[in-house]
Coordinates of C-alpha atoms in Angstrom, one line a residue:
M25 CA 111.8 119.5 132.3
A26 CA 109.2 117.2 133.4
L27 CA 105.8 117.0 131.6
E28 CA 103.4 119.7 132.4
E29 CA 99.4 120.0 132.5
L30 CA 98.7 122.5 129.4
G31 CA 95.7 124.6 129.1
L32 CA 92.7 123.8 126.5
E33 CA 93.8 126.5 124.2
E34 CA 97.5 125.7 123.9
Y35 CA 96.6 122.0 123.4
Q36 CA 94.2 122.8 120.9
A37 CA 96.7 125.2 118.9
F38 CA 99.4 122.2 119.3
Y39 CA 96.9 119.9 117.7
Q40 CA 96.5 122.0 115.1
E41 CA 100.5 122.2 114.3
V42 CA 101.5 118.7 113.8
K43 CA 101.3 117.0 111.0
K44 CA 99.6 113.4 112.0
A45 CA 97.2 113.0 114.7
S46 CA 94.6 110.5 115.6
F47 CA 90.8 111.6 116.2
M48 CA 91.7 110.3 119.4
Q49 CA 93.9 112.9 120.6
D50 CA 91.3 115.4 119.0
P51 CA 90.3 118.2 121.5
K52 CA 86.7 117.6 120.9
M53 CA 87.2 113.9 121.9
A54 CA 88.2 115.0 125.5
V55 CA 85.3 116.7 125.2
L56 CA 83.3 113.6 125.1
L57 CA 85.4 111.9 127.3
E58 CA 84.4 114.6 129.9
K59 CA 80.7 114.0 129.2
R60 CA 81.3 110.4 130.0
G61 CA 82.2 110.6 133.1
Y62 CA 86.4 110.4 132.6
Q63 CA 88.9 113.2 134.4
V64 CA 90.8 114.5 131.2
Y65 CA 94.6 115.8 131.4
Y66 CA 96.3 117.8 128.7
L67 CA 99.8 117.2 129.4
G68 CA 102.7 118.3 127.3
K69 CA 107.1 118.5 126.9
R70 CA 108.7 121.2 126.0
V71 CA 112.6 121.5 124.6
D72 CA 114.0 124.8 125.1
G73 CA 110.6 126.4 126.0
K74 CA 108.9 125.0 122.9
L75 CA 106.3 122.7 123.0
V76 CA 107.2 119.3 121.0
V77 CA 104.9 116.2 122.4
A78 CA 101.4 116.4 123.9
T79 CA 98.6 114.0 124.7
I80 CA 95.2 113.8 126.0
A81 CA 95.4 111.6 129.0
Y82 CA 92.2 110.5 130.8
T83 CA 91.4 108.8 134.3
K84 CA 88.6 107.1 135.8
P85 CA 88.4 105.5 139.4
M86 CA 89.5 102.0 140.2
F87 CA 89.4 99.7 143.3
G88 CA 92.3 101.4 145.3
G89 CA 93.4 104.0 142.8
L90 CA 93.2 105.6 139.3
Y91 CA 93.1 104.1 136.0
M92 CA 94.7 106.2 133.5
E93 CA 94.8 105.8 129.7
I94 CA 96.3 107.3 126.7
N95 CA 94.9 106.3 123.2
S96 CA 96.7 106.8 119.8
G97 CA 99.1 109.2 121.7
P98 CA 101.0 111.3 122.3
I99 CA 101.1 113.4 119.4
S100 CA 104.5 115.3 118.2
M101 CA 106.6 117.3 115.8
E102 CA 108.2 115.6 113.2
G103 CA 111.6 114.1 114.3
V104 CA 111.1 114.1 117.9
Q105 CA 112.4 111.3 120.3
L106 CA 109.7 110.2 122.5
T107 CA 111.6 108.2 125.3
D108 CA 111.8 111.4 127.5
F109 CA 108.1 112.0 127.5
Y110 CA 107.5 108.2 128.1
Q111 CA 109.8 108.4 130.8
E112 CA 108.4 111.4 132.5
L113 CA 105.2 109.9 131.9
R114 CA 105.5 107.1 135.0
G115 CA 106.6 110.1 137.4
F116 CA 103.3 111.8 136.2
A117 CA 100.9 108.8 136.8
K118 CA 102.5 107.8 140.3
K119 CA 102.2 111.4 141.2
K120 CA 98.4 111.2 140.3
G121 CA 98.0 108.1 142.4
V122 CA 97.5 105.8 139.4
L123 CA 97.5 102.0 139.3
E124 CA 97.6 100.9 135.9
L125 CA 98.4 103.1 133.0
L126 CA 97.4 102.0 129.9
L127 CA 99.1 103.2 126.4
K128 CA 98.2 103.0 122.8
P129 CA 101.0 104.6 121.1
Y130 CA 100.1 106.4 117.7
D131 CA 103.3 105.5 116.0
S132 CA 103.0 102.6 113.3
Y133 CA 104.8 99.4 114.1
Q134 CA 104.7 98.3 110.3
V135 CA 103.2 99.2 106.9
F136 CA 101.4 97.2 104.8
D137 CA 100.0 97.3 101.1
S138 CA 96.3 96.5 100.7
K139 CA 96.7 92.8 100.5
G140 CA 98.8 92.7 103.6
E141 CA 102.1 92.5 102.0
A142 CA 104.9 94.4 104.1
I143 CA 106.1 97.7 102.7
S144 CA 108.0 99.0 105.9
E145 CA 110.7 96.9 108.3
P146 CA 109.0 96.1 111.7
R147 CA 109.9 98.6 114.5
E148 CA 111.3 96.0 117.1
D149 CA 113.2 98.8 118.4
A150 CA 110.2 101.2 119.4
I151 CA 108.7 98.2 121.3
Q152 CA 111.7 97.4 122.9
G153 CA 112.6 101.1 124.4
L154 CA 109.2 100.7 126.2
R155 CA 110.0 97.5 127.8
E156 CA 113.2 99.2 128.8
L157 CA 111.3 101.8 130.5
G158 CA 109.4 99.4 132.6
Y159 CA 106.4 99.1 130.4
H160 CA 104.6 95.7 130.1
F161 CA 103.6 94.8 126.6
D162 CA 100.5 92.7 125.5
G163 CA 102.3 91.4 122.6
L164 CA 101.5 91.7 118.5
Q165 CA 98.4 90.7 118.1
T166 CA 95.7 90.2 115.6
G167 CA 92.0 90.8 115.7
Y168 CA 90.4 93.4 118.4
P169 CA 92.1 92.9 121.7
G170 CA 90.3 94.8 124.1
G171 CA 87.7 95.8 121.6
E172 CA 90.1 98.0 119.8
P173 CA 91.9 97.0 116.3
D174 CA 96.0 97.5 116.1
W175 CA 95.3 97.1 112.6
L176 CA 93.9 99.9 110.4
Y177 CA 93.0 100.2 106.7
V178 CA 93.9 103.8 105.7
K179 CA 93.5 105.6 102.4
D180 CA 96.0 108.8 101.0
M181 CA 93.6 111.5 99.9
E182 CA 96.3 113.8 98.7
K183 CA 96.4 112.9 95.4
V184 CA 92.9 112.1 94.8
T185 CA 90.4 114.9 93.0
Q186 CA 86.9 114.8 93.1
A187 CA 86.8 114.0 89.4
D188 CA 89.1 110.7 89.7
L189 CA 87.9 109.6 93.3
T190 CA 86.0 106.5 91.8
K191 CA 89.0 105.6 89.5
S192 CA 91.3 105.6 92.7
F193 CA 88.9 102.6 93.7
S194 CA 89.8 98.7 93.0
S195 CA 88.3 97.5 89.9
K196 CA 85.6 95.5 92.0
G197 CA 85.0 98.9 94.0
R198 CA 84.4 101.0 91.0
Q199 CA 81.7 98.7 89.5
L200 CA 79.8 98.6 93.4
V201 CA 79.7 102.1 93.0
K202 CA 78.0 101.9 89.7
K203 CA 75.6 99.7 90.6
A204 CA 75.1 100.9 93.8
H205 CA 74.0 104.5 91.9
S206 CA 71.4 102.7 89.7
F207 CA 69.3 102.1 92.5
G208 CA 67.9 105.6 93.3
I209 CA 69.4 105.4 97.3
H210 CA 69.4 108.5 98.9
L211 CA 71.5 109.7 101.7
R212 CA 71.1 112.2 104.3
A213 CA 72.4 113.4 108.0
L214 CA 70.5 112.3 110.9
T215 CA 69.7 115.2 113.4
R216 CA 70.4 114.7 116.9
E217 CA 66.4 114.0 117.6
E218 CA 66.7 111.1 115.0
L219 CA 69.9 109.2 116.6
S220 CA 67.7 106.5 117.7
I221 CA 67.4 105.3 114.1
F222 CA 71.6 105.3 114.3
K223 CA 71.2 103.2 117.2
E224 CA 68.5 100.7 115.7
I225 CA 70.9 100.0 113.0
T226 CA 74.1 99.3 115.1
E227 CA 72.2 97.4 117.4
K228 CA 70.8 95.0 115.0
T229 CA 74.3 94.9 113.5
S230 CA 76.0 94.3 116.8
S231 CA 74.1 91.5 117.9
R232 CA 74.3 89.8 114.7
R233 CA 78.4 90.4 114.3
S234 CA 78.8 89.7 118.3
F235 CA 80.5 93.2 118.9
S236 CA 79.7 95.6 122.1
D237 CA 77.3 98.4 120.6
K238 CA 77.1 101.8 122.3
P239 CA 74.4 103.3 124.3
L240 CA 72.2 105.9 122.5
D241 CA 73.3 108.7 125.1
Y242 CA 76.8 108.1 123.6
Y243 CA 76.1 108.6 120.4
Q244 CA 73.9 112.0 121.7
D245 CA 77.2 112.9 123.5
L246 CA 79.3 112.4 120.7
Y247 CA 76.6 114.7 118.3
D248 CA 77.0 117.3 120.9
S249 CA 81.1 117.5 121.5
F250 CA 81.8 117.1 117.8
G251 CA 78.8 119.6 116.3
S252 CA 79.3 119.6 112.1
D253 CA 82.5 117.6 112.3
A254 CA 80.5 114.3 113.3
E255 CA 77.8 113.0 110.8
F256 CA 75.5 110.2 111.1
M257 CA 74.7 109.4 107.7
I258 CA 71.9 107.1 106.5
A259 CA 71.0 105.6 103.2
T260 CA 67.6 105.1 102.3
L261 CA 65.4 103.9 99.4
N262 CA 61.7 104.5 98.4
F263 CA 60.3 101.2 96.8
T264 CA 57.6 102.8 95.2
E265 CA 60.0 105.3 93.4
Y266 CA 62.3 102.4 92.7
E267 CA 60.0 100.5 91.0
H268 CA 58.8 103.9 89.0
Q269 CA 62.3 103.7 88.1
L270 CA 62.5 100.4 86.9
Q271 CA 59.4 100.8 84.8
E272 CA 61.0 103.9 82.8
E273 CA 64.5 101.8 82.5
L274 CA 62.2 98.7 81.0
K275 CA 60.4 101.0 78.4
K276 CA 63.8 102.1 77.1
V277 CA 65.1 99.1 77.0
A278 CA 62.2 97.4 75.2
D279 CA 62.5 100.6 72.6
D280 CA 65.9 99.6 72.0
L281 CA 64.9 95.8 71.6
S282 CA 62.5 96.8 68.9
Q283 CA 64.6 98.6 66.7
V284 CA 67.5 96.1 67.0
Q285 CA 65.0 93.3 65.8
K286 CA 64.2 95.6 62.9
M287 CA 67.6 96.1 62.5
L288 CA 68.2 92.4 62.4
M289 CA 64.8 91.7 59.8
E290 CA 67.1 94.0 57.4
S291 CA 70.1 92.5 57.8
P292 CA 69.9 89.1 59.6
D293 CA 73.4 88.2 59.5
S294 CA 74.6 91.5 61.6
A295 CA 77.2 90.0 64.4
K296 CA 76.9 93.7 65.9
Q297 CA 73.4 93.6 65.9
K298 CA 73.0 90.0 67.3
R299 CA 75.3 91.0 69.9
R300 CA 73.3 94.0 71.1
L301 CA 70.3 92.1 71.0
Q302 CA 71.8 89.4 73.5
E303 CA 73.0 92.1 75.5
L304 CA 69.8 93.8 75.6
E305 CA 67.5 90.9 76.4
R306 CA 70.0 90.1 79.4
Q307 CA 69.3 93.8 80.5
K308 CA 65.5 93.1 80.3
G309 CA 65.7 90.1 82.1
T310 CA 67.3 91.7 85.3
I311 CA 65.0 94.4 85.1
D312 CA 62.0 91.9 85.1
Q313 CA 63.8 90.7 88.0
R314 CA 64.2 93.9 89.9
I315 CA 60.9 94.9 89.3
S316 CA 59.5 91.8 91.2
E317 CA 61.6 92.2 93.5
A318 CA 60.3 95.8 93.9
E319 CA 56.7 94.9 94.0
E320 CA 57.0 92.8 96.8
L321 CA 59.2 95.3 98.6
K322 CA 56.8 98.3 97.7
E323 CA 53.6 95.6 99.0
Q324 CA 55.7 95.5 102.5
Y325 CA 56.8 98.7 103.1
G326 CA 54.3 101.0 100.9
E327 CA 55.2 104.8 100.6
E328 CA 57.8 104.8 103.2
D329 CA 61.5 105.5 103.0
V330 CA 63.5 102.7 104.3
V331 CA 66.5 102.7 105.8
L332 CA 69.3 100.5 104.4
A333 CA 72.9 101.4 106.1
G334 CA 74.0 104.1 108.3
S335 CA 77.8 105.0 108.9
L336 CA 79.3 107.3 111.3
F337 CA 81.9 109.7 109.9
L338 CA 84.2 112.5 112.0
Y339 CA 86.2 115.0 110.3
T340 CA 89.3 116.2 111.8
S341 CA 91.8 118.3 111.6
H342 CA 93.7 115.5 110.2
E343 CA 92.1 112.9 108.8
T344 CA 88.3 111.5 108.0
V345 CA 87.3 108.7 110.3
Y346 CA 84.9 106.0 109.3
L347 CA 83.9 105.2 113.2
F348 CA 80.8 103.3 113.7
S349 CA 78.4 101.8 110.8
G350 CA 75.5 99.3 110.2
S351 CA 73.5 97.9 107.7
Y352 CA 70.2 95.4 107.7
T353 CA 71.5 92.3 105.8
E354 CA 67.9 91.8 103.9
F355 CA 68.8 95.1 101.9
N356 CA 72.3 93.8 101.0
R357 CA 71.8 93.6 97.3
F358 CA 71.4 97.5 97.3
Y359 CA 75.5 98.2 98.1
A360 CA 74.6 101.3 100.5
P361 CA 77.5 101.0 102.0
V362 CA 79.6 101.6 99.4
L363 CA 77.7 105.0 98.9
L364 CA 78.2 106.0 102.4
Q365 CA 81.7 105.5 101.5
E366 CA 82.2 107.6 98.5
Y367 CA 80.3 110.3 100.2
A368 CA 82.3 110.9 103.3
M369 CA 85.6 110.5 100.9
Q370 CA 83.7 113.3 98.3
E371 CA 83.5 115.4 101.8
T372 CA 86.9 114.5 102.8
L373 CA 88.5 116.2 99.4
R374 CA 85.6 119.1 99.9
R375 CA 87.6 119.7 103.6
D376 CA 90.8 119.5 102.0
L377 CA 91.6 116.3 104.4
P378 CA 95.0 114.4 103.8
L379 CA 93.5 111.0 105.0
Y380 CA 90.6 108.6 104.9
N381 CA 90.7 106.0 108.1
F382 CA 88.8 103.2 107.3
L383 CA 89.9 102.3 111.0
G384 CA 90.0 98.1 111.9
I385 CA 90.4 95.2 110.3
Q386 CA 91.5 91.7 112.1
G387 CA 95.5 91.5 110.4
I388 CA 94.5 88.2 109.2
F389 CA 95.0 88.1 105.1
D390 CA 93.9 84.5 104.5
G391 CA 90.5 85.7 102.9
S392 CA 88.5 85.3 106.0
D393 CA 88.2 89.1 107.0
G394 CA 84.7 90.5 105.5
V395 CA 85.4 93.8 106.8
L396 CA 89.1 94.2 105.3
R397 CA 87.2 92.3 101.6
F398 CA 84.7 95.7 102.2
K399 CA 87.8 98.2 102.4
Q400 CA 89.6 97.0 99.9
N401 CA 87.3 98.0 97.3
F402 CA 88.8 101.9 97.9
N403 CA 92.2 101.2 97.4
G404 CA 94.6 101.8 101.2
F405 CA 97.1 100.7 102.6
I406 CA 97.1 98.8 106.2
E407 CA 99.0 100.5 109.3
R408 CA 100.1 98.4 111.9
K409 CA 99.9 100.1 115.2
M410 CA 102.5 99.2 118.1
G411 CA 99.6 97.7 120.5
T412 CA 99.0 98.1 124.2
F413 CA 101.3 98.8 126.8
R414 CA 101.0 98.7 130.5
Y415 CA 102.9 100.4 133.5
Y416 CA 102.4 99.7 137.1
P417 CA 103.6 103.1 138.7
S418 CA 103.1 100.9 142.5
P419 CA 103.6 97.1 141.5
G420 CA 103.8 95.8 144.9
K421 CA 100.0 97.9 145.8
Y422 CA 98.6 97.1 142.4
K423 CA 99.2 93.2 142.8
L424 CA 98.0 93.3 146.6
I425 CA 94.6 94.8 145.5
Q426 CA 94.1 92.2 142.8
W427 CA 94.9 89.8 145.1
L428 CA 92.2 91.2 147.4
K429 CA 89.9 91.6 144.7
K430 CA 90.0 88.1 144.0
I431 CA 89.8 86.9 147.5
T432 CA 86.7 88.9 148.0
R433 CA 85.1 88.2 144.9
R434 CA 85.5 92.0 143.9
G435 CA 87.1 91.2 140.4

């Protein structure tokens, strides 16, 4: 049977039923796409009357016709072959007057461990199968082609508990979490009226890292579309409270130093107490330095809670998605993004979700990818998706329009 257009309710039920699905195929994402001006279709294929494959496809006008995209789809029941779906998709696109169909399959091409070492064979057959159907392949790429990654960093949460979450991190990750907790950072979710705070964070970060930021109304539309399944979280620190906390820590260390010094007067050759004295003096030096820094920050920011970093997390039926984030470099020393990640993973466990999706990395493993280094602290693995495929239902018309655009300088 050919592809058919589904109703929202049937698509929602199927989305809940399948074992794996991207957030890009969540019905709430369709709501967001419609808010952003796209025409959305719920497409499905049945075998013996039973729905076995479905997807969200969306279109927008382009010069001379329509542009259609399927991002991280389709979704399917386990073991279902997708060749017929991809074949029939071509006819559906042509029927709708599509000039260019862009397809980013959800299937993985290859799986790697956290360091980038392959732990599965590449699926060359899947790529070849689409090419044989007339889909043009953009090629296996690194970085962020078209602004989106083909390489994802993910963490399996099915065997993790709240009690051993931190233990599941790398050694460095555990150290960072412990250190970040020592500063007295507070985490909270923003209301819709406060989303300009998040926008300011991402705007500053995007200009620093040279990536394209979303407008404020996009975040507002996303907030409205996902409801309680979207959390715009921020990490804040009050430097007056922070200094007070440090002063209390200094008093305790000073008391401990006094006790150790007394013990050494009684037993001057005690190696244990000498080591303890060195450790306490090191701690005192660290706290003294932190107090000096806190006093400068308190003088600059006063009594207000200061935003250090922010992250947007989406919770779907299948995964938690770390979608957007940003931070202020002047506060890097407080490691606030680490606590935001820990919080979202705790929420993942509370919601009983099987996967934590950190999303994109470059796919380059020479140590140059700072985003990868950050995500490796949480001890996941890497999935390389198949990449981008394009189909032109009317190739002659498409080429003619591209030529006309070029000579009229419309492109």
